[in-house]
Amino acid sequence: MDYINAFWVGGLICALVQILLEKTKLMPGRVMVILVCLGAVLGSVGLYDKLIDFAGAGASVPLLGFGNTLWKGVKDAIDDHGFLGLFEGGLKASAVGISAALIFSYIASWIFKPKMKE
């Protein structure tokens, strides 16, 4: 049942974002910022952890989950280091995901040899 919940929750998030992109004039970059901020807000009020407990990767993989991860990192770092934790918490919490994205993108560029658009 865990896989089914992850599938339908992740699919619902993606479908809602696609509808938002199709029905509004918002650019994709702005929608991504909205999702990250919404994930942080939902995490700060305690709702997103309940969704992750229910849906697992279906809730933690989309950009909402990234915003929640940033929030958790900032909150923990502020508790440990005070005001300076505000600046280091998000970077420390998301470093693995960001590094993986950069490394795998670089490897993919070797394999597929991307070209500039003309």
Short mmCIF file of C-alpha atoms in Angstrom, two decimals, residues 29-116:
data_model
loop_
_atom_site.label_atom_id
_atom_site.label_comp_id
_atom_site.label_asym_id
_atom_site.label_seq_id
_atom_site.Cartn_x
_atom_site.Cartn_y
_atom_site.Cartn_z
CA GLY A 29 10.60 29.24 -12.58
CA ARG A 30 8.01 31.12 -10.55
CA VAL A 31 5.95 27.98 -10.07
CA MET A 32 9.05 26.19 -8.78
CA VAL A 33 9.69 28.99 -6.28
CA ILE A 34 6.06 28.83 -5.16
CA LEU A 35 6.36 25.07 -4.61
CA VAL A 36 9.56 25.34 -2.56
CA CYS A 37 8.08 28.14 -0.43
CA LEU A 38 4.81 26.23 0.00
CA GLY A 39 6.73 23.15 1.14
CA ALA A 40 8.61 25.23 3.69
CA VAL A 41 5.40 26.82 4.97
CA LEU A 42 3.59 23.47 5.20
CA GLY A 43 6.63 22.04 7.01
CA SER A 44 6.72 24.93 9.45
CA VAL A 45 3.11 24.36 10.52
CA GLY A 46 3.66 20.60 10.80
CA LEU A 47 1.44 19.45 7.93
CA TYR A 48 4.08 18.25 5.50
CA ASP A 49 5.63 15.70 7.86
CA LYS A 50 2.21 14.02 8.15
CA LEU A 51 1.97 13.89 4.36
CA ILE A 52 5.46 12.37 4.12
CA ASP A 53 4.53 9.77 6.73
CA PHE A 54 1.51 8.84 4.61
CA ALA A 55 2.95 9.03 1.08
CA GLY A 56 6.71 8.57 1.56
CA ALA A 57 8.65 9.40 -1.61
CA GLY A 58 5.47 10.58 -3.32
CA ALA A 59 5.55 13.61 -1.05
CA SER A 60 9.26 14.00 -0.34
CA VAL A 61 10.59 13.90 -3.92
CA PRO A 62 8.67 16.81 -5.53
CA LEU A 63 9.77 20.40 -4.96
CA LEU A 64 7.41 20.68 -2.01
CA GLY A 65 9.63 18.13 -0.28
CA PHE A 66 12.72 20.18 -1.08
CA GLY A 67 11.16 23.21 0.62
CA ASN A 68 10.32 21.06 3.63
CA THR A 69 13.92 19.79 3.77
CA LEU A 70 15.22 23.36 3.68
CA TRP A 71 12.86 24.30 6.51
CA LYS A 72 13.95 21.37 8.68
CA GLY A 73 17.62 22.18 8.12
CA VAL A 74 17.17 25.85 8.99
CA LYS A 75 15.11 25.02 12.07
CA ASP A 76 17.67 22.52 13.39
CA ALA A 77 20.62 24.83 12.68
CA ILE A 78 18.94 27.75 14.42
CA ASP A 79 18.36 25.54 17.45
CA ASP A 80 22.04 24.52 17.45
CA HIS A 81 23.85 27.69 16.33
CA GLY A 82 21.44 30.55 16.85
CA PHE A 83 21.16 33.29 14.25
CA LEU A 84 24.00 31.94 12.07
CA GLY A 85 22.02 28.73 11.64
CA LEU A 86 19.65 30.74 9.48
CA PHE A 87 22.33 30.87 6.80
CA GLU A 88 23.92 27.44 7.12
CA GLY A 89 20.93 25.18 7.85
CA GLY A 90 19.34 25.08 4.42
CA LEU A 91 22.64 24.51 2.66
CA LYS A 92 23.68 21.75 5.02
CA ALA A 93 20.31 19.96 4.81
CA SER A 94 20.09 20.07 1.02
CA ALA A 95 23.76 19.62 0.12
CA VAL A 96 23.49 15.93 -0.76
CA GLY A 97 20.53 16.42 -3.10
CA ILE A 98 22.05 19.44 -4.81
CA SER A 99 25.42 17.70 -5.19
CA ALA A 100 23.79 14.60 -6.64
CA ALA A 101 21.88 16.70 -9.17
CA LEU A 102 25.06 18.47 -10.27
CA ILE A 103 27.13 15.28 -10.50
CA PHE A 104 24.51 13.27 -12.40
CA SER A 105 23.84 16.19 -14.75
CA TYR A 106 27.54 16.41 -15.51
CA ILE A 107 27.74 12.66 -16.18
CA ALA A 108 24.68 12.89 -18.43
CA SER A 109 26.35 15.67 -20.41
CA TRP A 110 29.28 13.32 -21.13
CA ILE A 111 26.97 10.56 -22.31
CA PHE A 112 24.54 12.58 -24.42
CA LYS A 113 26.85 15.39 -25.65
CA PRO A 114 24.41 18.34 -25.45
CA LYS A 115 24.58 21.10 -28.04
CA MET A 116 23.70 24.77 -27.79
#
